[in-house]
PDB file of C-alpha atoms in Angstrom:
ATOM      1  CA  MET A 227      -4.594 -20.341  16.300  1.00 43.00           C
ATOM      2  CA  PRO A 228      -4.368 -16.627  15.533  1.00 52.00           C
ATOM      3  CA  ASP A 229      -7.379 -14.611  16.717  1.00 55.00           C
ATOM      4  CA  PRO A 230      -8.746 -11.794  14.535  1.00 55.00           C
ATOM      5  CA  MET A 231     -10.061  -9.988  17.608  1.00 66.00           C
ATOM      6  CA  HIS A 232      -6.490  -9.838  18.916  1.00 70.00           C
ATOM      7  CA  PHE A 233      -6.200  -6.466  17.169  1.00 73.00           C
ATOM      8  CA  ASP A 234      -9.201  -4.992  18.820  1.00 77.00           C
ATOM      9  CA  ARG A 235      -7.875  -5.856  22.274  1.00 78.00           C
ATOM     10  CA  HIS A 236      -4.769  -3.868  21.387  1.00 75.00           C
ATOM     11  CA  ALA A 237      -6.478  -1.099  19.468  1.00 81.00           C
ATOM     12  CA  ASP A 238      -4.411   1.798  20.914  1.00 82.00           C
ATOM     13  CA  LEU A 239      -1.209  -0.062  20.553  1.00 86.00           C
ATOM     14  CA  TYR A 240      -2.100  -1.207  17.043  1.00 83.00           C
ATOM     15  CA  ASP A 241      -2.736   2.401  15.898  1.00 83.00           C
ATOM     16  CA  ARG A 242       0.504   3.596  17.450  1.00 89.00           C
ATOM     17  CA  ALA A 243       2.924   0.749  16.674  1.00 89.00           C
ATOM     18  CA  ARG A 244       2.038  -0.336  13.190  1.00 91.00           C
ATOM     19  CA  PRO A 245       4.179   1.511  10.660  1.00 93.00           C
ATOM     20  CA  PRO A 246       2.444   3.266   7.820  1.00 93.00           C
ATOM     21  CA  TYR A 247       2.441   1.795   4.292  1.00 96.00           C
ATOM     22  CA  PRO A 248       5.332   3.042   2.067  1.00 97.00           C
ATOM     23  CA  THR A 249       4.682   6.158   0.095  1.00 97.00           C
ATOM     24  CA  ALA A 250       5.679   4.263  -3.038  1.00 98.00           C
ATOM     25  CA  LEU A 251       2.482   2.246  -2.643  1.00 98.00           C
ATOM     26  CA  THR A 252       0.323   5.400  -2.511  1.00 98.00           C
ATOM     27  CA  ASP A 253       2.148   6.810  -5.478  1.00 98.00           C
ATOM     28  CA  ARG A 254       1.505   3.678  -7.520  1.00 98.00           C
ATOM     29  CA  LEU A 255      -2.192   3.627  -6.590  1.00 98.00           C
ATOM     30  CA  ALA A 256      -2.411   7.233  -7.778  1.00 98.00           C
ATOM     31  CA  ALA A 257      -0.515   6.539 -10.958  1.00 98.00           C
ATOM     32  CA  LEU A 258      -2.875   3.715 -11.790  1.00 98.00           C
ATOM     33  CA  GLY A 259      -5.809   6.174 -11.517  1.00 98.00           C
ATOM     34  CA  LEU A 260      -7.317   4.405  -8.462  1.00 98.00           C
ATOM     35  CA  LEU A 261      -7.205   7.414  -6.095  1.00 98.00           C
ATOM     36  CA  ARG A 262      -9.658   9.865  -7.615  1.00 97.00           C
ATOM     37  CA  ALA A 263     -11.313  12.725  -5.744  1.00 98.00           C
ATOM     38  CA  GLY A 264     -15.087  12.131  -5.498  1.00 98.00           C
ATOM     39  CA  ALA A 265     -14.892   8.422  -6.347  1.00 98.00           C
ATOM     40  CA  ARG A 266     -16.386   5.889  -4.033  1.00 98.00           C
ATOM     41  CA  ALA A 267     -14.122   3.557  -2.077  1.00 98.00           C
ATOM     42  CA  LEU A 268     -14.740   0.642   0.262  1.00 98.00           C
ATOM     43  CA  ASP A 269     -11.939  -0.401   2.756  1.00 98.00           C
ATOM     44  CA  LEU A 270     -12.441  -3.898   4.128  1.00 98.00           C
ATOM     45  CA  GLY A 271     -10.912  -4.943   7.456  1.00 94.00           C
ATOM     46  CA  ALA A 272      -9.941  -1.261   7.963  1.00 95.00           C
ATOM     47  CA  GLY A 273      -8.471  -1.599  11.495  1.00 92.00           C
ATOM     48  CA  SER A 274      -7.607   1.786  12.848  1.00 91.00           C
ATOM     49  CA  GLY A 275      -7.621   3.353   9.376  1.00 94.00           C
ATOM     50  CA  GLN A 276      -4.114   3.340   8.017  1.00 93.00           C
ATOM     51  CA  ALA A 277      -5.233   2.375   4.477  1.00 96.00           C
ATOM     52  CA  THR A 278      -8.513   4.231   4.925  1.00 98.00           C
ATOM     53  CA  ARG A 279      -6.604   7.504   5.390  1.00 97.00           C
ATOM     54  CA  ILE A 280      -4.934   7.075   2.017  1.00 98.00           C
ATOM     55  CA  LEU A 281      -8.336   7.077   0.411  1.00 98.00           C
ATOM     56  CA  VAL A 282      -9.658  10.000   2.470  1.00 98.00           C
ATOM     57  CA  ASP A 283      -6.518  12.112   1.758  1.00 97.00           C
ATOM     58  CA  ALA A 284      -7.242  11.504  -1.959  1.00 98.00           C
ATOM     59  CA  GLY A 285     -10.646  13.076  -1.602  1.00 98.00           C
ATOM     60  CA  MET A 286     -12.634   9.877  -2.031  1.00 98.00           C
ATOM     61  CA  GLU A 287     -15.991   9.069  -0.539  1.00 98.00           C
ATOM     62  CA  VAL A 288     -15.075   6.247   1.847  1.00 98.00           C
ATOM     63  CA  THR A 289     -16.930   3.437   3.567  1.00 98.00           C
ATOM     64  CA  ALA A 290     -14.893   1.289   5.921  1.00 98.00           C
ATOM     65  CA  VAL A 291     -15.800  -2.197   7.274  1.00 97.00           C
ATOM     66  CA  GLU A 292     -14.215  -3.167  10.656  1.00 94.00           C
ATOM     67  CA  PRO A 293     -15.584  -5.839  13.004  1.00 92.00           C
ATOM     68  CA  GLY A 294     -13.677  -4.715  16.158  1.00 91.00           C
ATOM     69  CA  ARG A 295     -15.657  -2.373  18.417  1.00 92.00           C
ATOM     70  CA  ALA A 296     -12.542  -0.457  19.709  1.00 90.00           C
ATOM     71  CA  LEU A 297     -10.883  -0.215  16.323  1.00 92.00           C
ATOM     72  CA  ALA A 298     -14.118   0.915  14.610  1.00 93.00           C
ATOM     73  CA  ALA A 299     -14.576   3.596  17.265  1.00 93.00           C
ATOM     74  CA  ARG A 300     -11.001   4.840  16.900  1.00 92.00           C
ATOM     75  CA  LEU A 301     -11.404   4.904  13.115  1.00 93.00           C
ATOM     76  CA  LYS A 302     -14.611   6.960  13.289  1.00 94.00           C
ATOM     77  CA  LYS A 303     -13.013   9.365  15.741  1.00 93.00           C
ATOM     78  CA  THR A 304      -9.911   9.870  13.634  1.00 93.00           C
ATOM     79  CA  LEU A 305     -11.662  10.023  10.283  1.00 97.00           C
ATOM     80  CA  PRO A 306     -15.207  11.284  10.973  1.00 97.00           C
ATOM     81  CA  ALA A 307     -16.124  11.721   7.294  1.00 97.00           C
ATOM     82  CA  VAL A 308     -15.831   7.944   6.822  1.00 98.00           C
ATOM     83  CA  GLN A 309     -18.991   5.800   7.025  1.00 98.00           C
ATOM     84  CA  VAL A 310     -17.957   2.937   9.344  1.00 97.00           C
ATOM     85  CA  ILE A 311     -19.787  -0.368   9.228  1.00 97.00           C
ATOM     86  CA  ARG A 312     -18.978  -2.528  12.236  1.00 95.00           C
ATOM     87  CA  ALA A 313     -19.138  -6.059  10.733  1.00 95.00           C
ATOM     88  CA  THR A 314     -17.005  -8.696   9.276  1.00 94.00           C
ATOM     89  CA  ALA A 315     -16.421  -8.672   5.548  1.00 95.00           C
ATOM     90  CA  GLU A 316     -18.605 -11.786   5.317  1.00 96.00           C
ATOM     91  CA  GLU A 317     -21.463 -10.145   7.277  1.00 95.00           C
ATOM     92  CA  ALA A 318     -21.433  -6.620   5.854  1.00 96.00           C
ATOM     93  CA  GLU A 319     -24.405  -5.659   3.671  1.00 95.00           C
ATOM     94  CA  LEU A 320     -23.038  -3.932   0.560  1.00 97.00           C
ATOM     95  CA  PRO A 321     -25.164  -2.345  -2.153  1.00 97.00           C
ATOM     96  CA  ASP A 322     -24.788  -3.472  -5.784  1.00 97.00           C
ATOM     97  CA  GLY A 323     -22.480  -1.466  -8.076  1.00 98.00           C
ATOM     98  CA  ALA A 324     -21.755   1.131  -5.300  1.00 97.00           C
ATOM     99  CA  PHE A 325     -17.993   1.403  -5.292  1.00 98.00           C
ATOM    100  CA  ASP A 326     -15.328   2.364  -7.797  1.00 98.00           C
ATOM    101  CA  LEU A 327     -12.548   0.872  -5.606  1.00 98.00           C
ATOM    102  CA  VAL A 328     -12.424  -1.775  -2.947  1.00 98.00           C
ATOM    103  CA  THR A 329      -9.205  -1.987  -0.841  1.00 98.00           C
ATOM    104  CA  ILE A 330      -8.080  -4.793   1.421  1.00 98.00           C
ATOM    105  CA  ALA A 331      -4.934  -3.901   3.357  1.00 97.00           C
ATOM    106  CA  THR A 332      -3.178  -6.614   5.416  1.00 92.00           C
ATOM    107  CA  ALA A 333      -6.511  -8.331   6.033  1.00 92.00           C
ATOM    108  CA  VAL A 334      -7.262 -10.681   3.186  1.00 94.00           C
ATOM    109  CA  HIS A 335      -5.887 -13.707   5.018  1.00 90.00           C
ATOM    110  CA  TRP A 336      -8.722 -13.411   7.555  1.00 89.00           C
ATOM    111  CA  PHE A 337     -11.493 -13.557   4.834  1.00 93.00           C
ATOM    112  CA  ASP A 338     -13.521 -16.526   3.529  1.00 95.00           C
ATOM    113  CA  LEU A 339     -12.938 -15.755  -0.119  1.00 96.00           C
ATOM    114  CA  HIS A 340     -15.738 -18.036  -1.166  1.00 96.00           C
ATOM    115  CA  VAL A 341     -18.130 -15.633   0.565  1.00 97.00           C
ATOM    116  CA  VAL A 342     -16.304 -12.321   0.168  1.00 97.00           C
ATOM    117  CA  LEU A 343     -15.246 -12.365  -3.528  1.00 98.00           C
ATOM    118  CA  PRO A 344     -18.887 -12.739  -4.858  1.00 98.00           C
ATOM    119  CA  LYS A 345     -19.946  -9.854  -2.627  1.00 97.00           C
ATOM    120  CA  LEU A 346     -17.157  -7.663  -3.943  1.00 98.00           C
ATOM    121  CA  HIS A 347     -17.905  -8.587  -7.494  1.00 98.00           C
ATOM    122  CA  ARG A 348     -21.550  -7.360  -6.985  1.00 98.00           C
ATOM    123  CA  THR A 349     -20.685  -4.229  -5.078  1.00 98.00           C
ATOM    124  CA  LEU A 350     -17.985  -2.954  -7.559  1.00 98.00           C
ATOM    125  CA  ALA A 351     -19.009  -0.752 -10.428  1.00 97.00           C
ATOM    126  CA  THR A 352     -18.577  -2.120 -13.884  1.00 94.00           C
ATOM    127  CA  ASP A 353     -15.141  -0.547 -14.325  1.00 96.00           C
ATOM    128  CA  GLY A 354     -14.237  -0.805 -10.600  1.00 98.00           C
ATOM    129  CA  ARG A 355     -11.059  -2.232  -9.200  1.00 98.00           C
ATOM    130  CA  LEU A 356     -10.052  -4.383  -6.261  1.00 98.00           C
ATOM    131  CA  ALA A 357      -6.722  -3.482  -4.732  1.00 98.00           C
ATOM    132  CA  VAL A 358      -5.197  -5.916  -2.292  1.00 98.00           C
ATOM    133  CA  TRP A 359      -1.932  -5.329  -0.409  1.00 97.00           C
ATOM    134  CA  ARG A 360      -0.271  -6.406   2.755  1.00 94.00           C
ATOM    135  CA  THR A 361       2.967  -5.908   4.604  1.00 93.00           C
ATOM    136  CA  ALA A 362       5.302  -8.928   4.994  1.00 93.00           C
ATOM    137  CA  TYR A 363       7.185  -8.211   8.152  1.00 93.00           C
ATOM    138  CA  GLY A 364      10.403  -9.685   6.939  1.00 92.00           C
ATOM    139  CA  ASP A 365      11.588  -9.352   3.263  1.00 94.00           C
ATOM    140  CA  PRO A 366      12.430 -12.960   2.121  1.00 93.00           C
ATOM    141  CA  SER A 367      14.841 -11.574  -0.474  1.00 94.00           C
ATOM    142  CA  VAL A 368      17.101 -10.032   2.235  1.00 96.00           C
ATOM    143  CA  PRO A 369      19.540 -12.421   3.916  1.00 95.00           C
ATOM    144  CA  PRO A 370      18.619 -12.687   7.596  1.00 94.00           C
ATOM    145  CA  GLY A 371      20.863 -10.708   9.957  1.00 96.00           C
ATOM    146  CA  PRO A 372      21.332 -11.409  13.639  1.00 97.00           C
ATOM    147  CA  PHE A 373      18.005 -10.013  14.716  1.00 97.00           C
ATOM    148  CA  ARG A 374      16.008 -11.962  12.106  1.00 96.00           C
ATOM    149  CA  GLU A 375      17.886 -15.087  13.185  1.00 96.00           C
ATOM    150  CA  ARG A 376      16.733 -14.485  16.742  1.00 97.00           C
ATOM    151  CA  VAL A 377      13.160 -13.932  15.543  1.00 96.00           C
ATOM    152  CA  GLN A 378      13.262 -17.173  13.580  1.00 95.00           C
ATOM    153  CA  ARG A 379      14.391 -19.071  16.665  1.00 96.00           C
ATOM    154  CA  ILE A 380      11.394 -17.706  18.580  1.00 96.00           C
ATOM    155  CA  VAL A 381       9.020 -18.863  15.780  1.00 93.00           C
ATOM    156  CA  ASP A 382      10.731 -22.236  15.466  1.00 92.00           C
ATOM    157  CA  ALA A 383      10.143 -22.898  19.189  1.00 93.00           C
ATOM    158  CA  ARG A 384       6.414 -22.894  18.755  1.00 88.00           C
ATOM    159  CA  ASP A 385       4.281 -25.940  18.588  1.00 78.00           C
ATOM    160  CA  ALA A 386       1.663 -24.524  16.159  1.00 68.00           C
ATOM    161  CA  PRO A 387       0.287 -25.769  12.823  1.00 67.00           C
ATOM    162  CA  PRO A 388       1.099 -23.795   9.713  1.00 64.00           C
ATOM    163  CA  ARG A 389      -1.427 -21.315   8.380  1.00 64.00           C
ATOM    164  CA  PRO A 390      -3.460 -22.623   5.468  1.00 66.00           C
ATOM    165  CA  GLN A 391      -3.036 -19.422   3.408  1.00 71.00           C
ATOM    166  CA  PRO A 392      -0.093 -18.507   1.195  1.00 81.00           C
ATOM    167  CA  ASP A 393       2.925 -16.925   2.737  1.00 83.00           C
ATOM    168  CA  GLU A 394       2.711 -13.150   3.233  1.00 80.00           C
ATOM    169  CA  ALA A 395       5.160 -12.435   0.398  1.00 84.00           C
ATOM    170  CA  ASP A 396       3.941 -15.123  -2.041  1.00 89.00           C
ATOM    171  CA  THR A 397       2.273 -12.568  -4.417  1.00 93.00           C
ATOM    172  CA  VAL A 398       1.749 -15.227  -7.185  1.00 93.00           C
ATOM    173  CA  SER A 399      -0.207 -17.595  -4.892  1.00 94.00           C
ATOM    174  CA  TRP A 400      -2.356 -14.755  -3.534  1.00 95.00           C
ATOM    175  CA  ALA A 401      -3.178 -13.712  -7.108  1.00 95.00           C
ATOM    176  CA  ARG A 402      -4.194 -17.236  -7.860  1.00 96.00           C
ATOM    177  CA  ALA A 403      -6.344 -17.365  -4.738  1.00 95.00           C
ATOM    178  CA  LEU A 404      -8.162 -14.144  -5.626  1.00 97.00           C
ATOM    179  CA  GLU A 405      -8.723 -15.287  -9.239  1.00 97.00           C
ATOM    180  CA  SER A 406      -9.748 -18.844  -8.303  1.00 93.00           C
ATOM    181  CA  GLY A 407     -13.487 -18.274  -8.479  1.00 90.00           C
ATOM    182  CA  GLY A 408     -13.349 -16.761 -11.921  1.00 97.00           C
ATOM    183  CA  LEU A 409     -14.792 -13.399 -10.744  1.00 98.00           C
ATOM    184  CA  PHE A 410     -11.621 -11.383 -10.853  1.00 98.00           C
ATOM    185  CA  ARG A 411      -8.453 -11.201 -12.970  1.00 98.00           C
ATOM    186  CA  THR A 412      -5.250  -9.468 -12.072  1.00 98.00           C
ATOM    187  CA  VAL A 413      -4.330  -6.431 -14.061  1.00 98.00           C
ATOM    188  CA  HIS A 414      -1.450  -5.179 -12.066  1.00 98.00           C
ATOM    189  CA  SER A 415       1.156  -6.622  -9.646  1.00 97.00           C
ATOM    190  CA  ASP A 416       3.911  -4.896  -7.777  1.00 97.00           C
ATOM    191  CA  GLU A 417       6.135  -5.216  -4.686  1.00 96.00           C
ATOM    192  CA  PHE A 418       7.545  -2.345  -2.581  1.00 97.00           C
ATOM    193  CA  ALA A 419      10.629  -3.124  -0.402  1.00 97.00           C
ATOM    194  CA  TRP A 420      11.284  -0.712   2.453  1.00 97.00           C
ATOM    195  CA  THR A 421      13.154  -0.504   5.799  1.00 97.00           C
ATOM    196  CA  ILE A 422      12.450   0.820   9.233  1.00 97.00           C
ATOM    197  CA  ALA A 423      14.704   1.311  12.261  1.00 97.00           C
ATOM    198  CA  LEU A 424      13.246   0.095  15.529  1.00 98.00           C
ATOM    199  CA  ASP A 425      14.404   0.147  19.103  1.00 98.00           C
ATOM    200  CA  ALA A 426      13.466  -2.415  21.729  1.00 98.00           C
ATOM    201  CA  ASP A 427      10.254  -0.638  22.607  1.00 97.00           C
ATOM    202  CA  GLY A 428       9.241  -0.363  18.961  1.00 97.00           C
ATOM    203  CA  VAL A 429       9.867  -4.032  18.385  1.00 97.00           C
ATOM    204  CA  ARG A 430       7.970  -5.034  21.520  1.00 97.00           C
ATOM    205  CA  ASP A 431       4.979  -2.927  20.564  1.00 95.00           C
ATOM    206  CA  LEU A 432       4.924  -3.877  16.956  1.00 95.00           C
ATOM    207  CA  PHE A 433       5.295  -7.632  17.580  1.00 95.00           C
ATOM    208  CA  THR A 434       2.637  -7.507  20.283  1.00 93.00           C
ATOM    209  CA  THR A 435       0.145  -6.409  17.591  1.00 91.00           C
ATOM    210  CA  PHE A 436       0.873  -9.591  15.593  1.00 90.00           C
ATOM    211  CA  SER A 437      -1.972 -12.097  16.122  1.00 83.00           C
ATOM    212  CA  ASP A 438       0.318 -15.077  16.273  1.00 85.00           C
ATOM    213  CA  TRP A 439       2.790 -13.598  18.775  1.00 89.00           C
ATOM    214  CA  THR A 440       2.375 -13.832  22.559  1.00 91.00           C
ATOM    215  CA  ALA A 441       3.416 -11.008  24.873  1.00 91.00           C
ATOM    216  CA  ALA A 442       6.297 -13.192  26.134  1.00 95.00           C
ATOM    217  CA  GLU A 443       7.579 -13.747  22.593  1.00 96.00           C
ATOM    218  CA  ALA A 444       7.386 -10.013  21.834  1.00 96.00           C
ATOM    219  CA  GLN A 445       9.356  -9.276  24.989  1.00 97.00           C
ATOM    220  CA  GLU A 446      11.938 -11.836  23.964  1.00 97.00           C
ATOM    221  CA  ALA A 447      12.318 -10.108  20.609  1.00 97.00           C
ATOM    222  CA  ALA A 448      12.709  -6.799  22.348  1.00 98.00           C
ATOM    223  CA  ARG A 449      15.431  -8.247  24.558  1.00 98.00           C
ATOM    224  CA  ALA A 450      17.261  -9.366  21.439  1.00 98.00           C
ATOM    225  CA  VAL A 451      17.279  -5.801  20.165  1.00 98.00           C
ATOM    226  CA  ASP A 452      18.902  -4.661  23.421  1.00 97.00           C
ATOM    227  CA  GLU A 453      21.480  -7.299  23.233  1.00 97.00           C
ATOM    228  CA  LEU A 454      22.261  -6.440  19.578  1.00 97.00           C
ATOM    229  CA  GLY A 455      22.975  -2.736  20.300  1.00 97.00           C
ATOM    230  CA  GLY A 456      19.644  -1.166  20.987  1.00 98.00           C
ATOM    231  CA  THR A 457      18.401  -0.595  17.360  1.00 98.00           C
ATOM    232  CA  VAL A 458      17.701  -2.848  14.467  1.00 97.00           C
ATOM    233  CA  THR A 459      16.884  -2.138  10.819  1.00 97.00           C
ATOM    234  CA  GLU A 460      14.011  -4.281   9.626  1.00 97.00           C
ATOM    235  CA  HIS A 461      13.469  -5.047   5.950  1.00 97.00           C
ATOM    236  CA  TYR A 462       9.800  -5.298   5.029  1.00 97.00           C
ATOM    237  CA  LEU A 463       7.911  -5.951   1.810  1.00 96.00           C
ATOM    238  CA  THR A 464       4.495  -4.616   0.691  1.00 97.00           C
ATOM    239  CA  PRO A 465       3.082  -6.568  -2.301  1.00 97.00           C
ATOM    240  CA  LEU A 466       0.206  -5.034  -4.321  1.00 98.00           C
ATOM    241  CA  LEU A 467      -2.363  -6.747  -6.446  1.00 98.00           C
ATOM    242  CA  VAL A 468      -4.915  -4.890  -8.531  1.00 98.00           C
ATOM    243  CA  LEU A 469      -7.780  -6.904  -9.979  1.00 98.00           C
ATOM    244  CA  GLU A 470     -10.717  -6.120 -12.230  1.00 98.00           C
ATOM    245  CA  PRO A 471     -14.106  -7.872 -12.126  1.00 98.00           C
ATOM    246  CA  VAL A 472     -14.785 -10.335 -14.936  1.00 97.00           C
ATOM    247  CA  ARG A 473     -18.135  -9.446 -16.426  1.00 93.00           C
TER     248      ARG A 473
END
């Protein structure tokens, strides 16, 4: 099964290889009034700080929660103004009514929502918002090309049970999961499609950071890039959900 500490063992590679979130996402967060200078933000499962940086650049007062020792250290070194709590989302002690915005970026699938959602409901200010987004590394609306067909063959060769959570791009099911306890309701939903060109090294490095990919599988994907001409254009999707607490 995927291991959440996989990322911490590859902290340097994770920071270097993971592409940044699309600028359209940041623009939408700003347009919704969620990125306000001086407002208080909490970033859960912050990793090396890709989403955290969006909050810092907006002038927010940011607290980040990250369980990995190496990732938390890298985050603190890169963004020294951020208060870093090294804990899981389930373990972190969060004060009541302390935050105007909570963000969860490509991490919600690791959380026990029965534990985390009540904590977030308590820690958000009365008019606070929860913003959840993630990158689906493969846009299901784009017909698969030769490289994606090779990737699918690698995945199909595994003998592994399916994940219990919704698919990465199944925004409707994720909204339903986040609303299931009756503590939050969705007030905005969006999806941002984007592309990135990757060479063999870029594919190997990026796929190595995926918790359900082995090093051998990542190398096999990199060989596919070389065999297909040396560069591939990947089509990715970043869905966004914004929720308000039900009071």
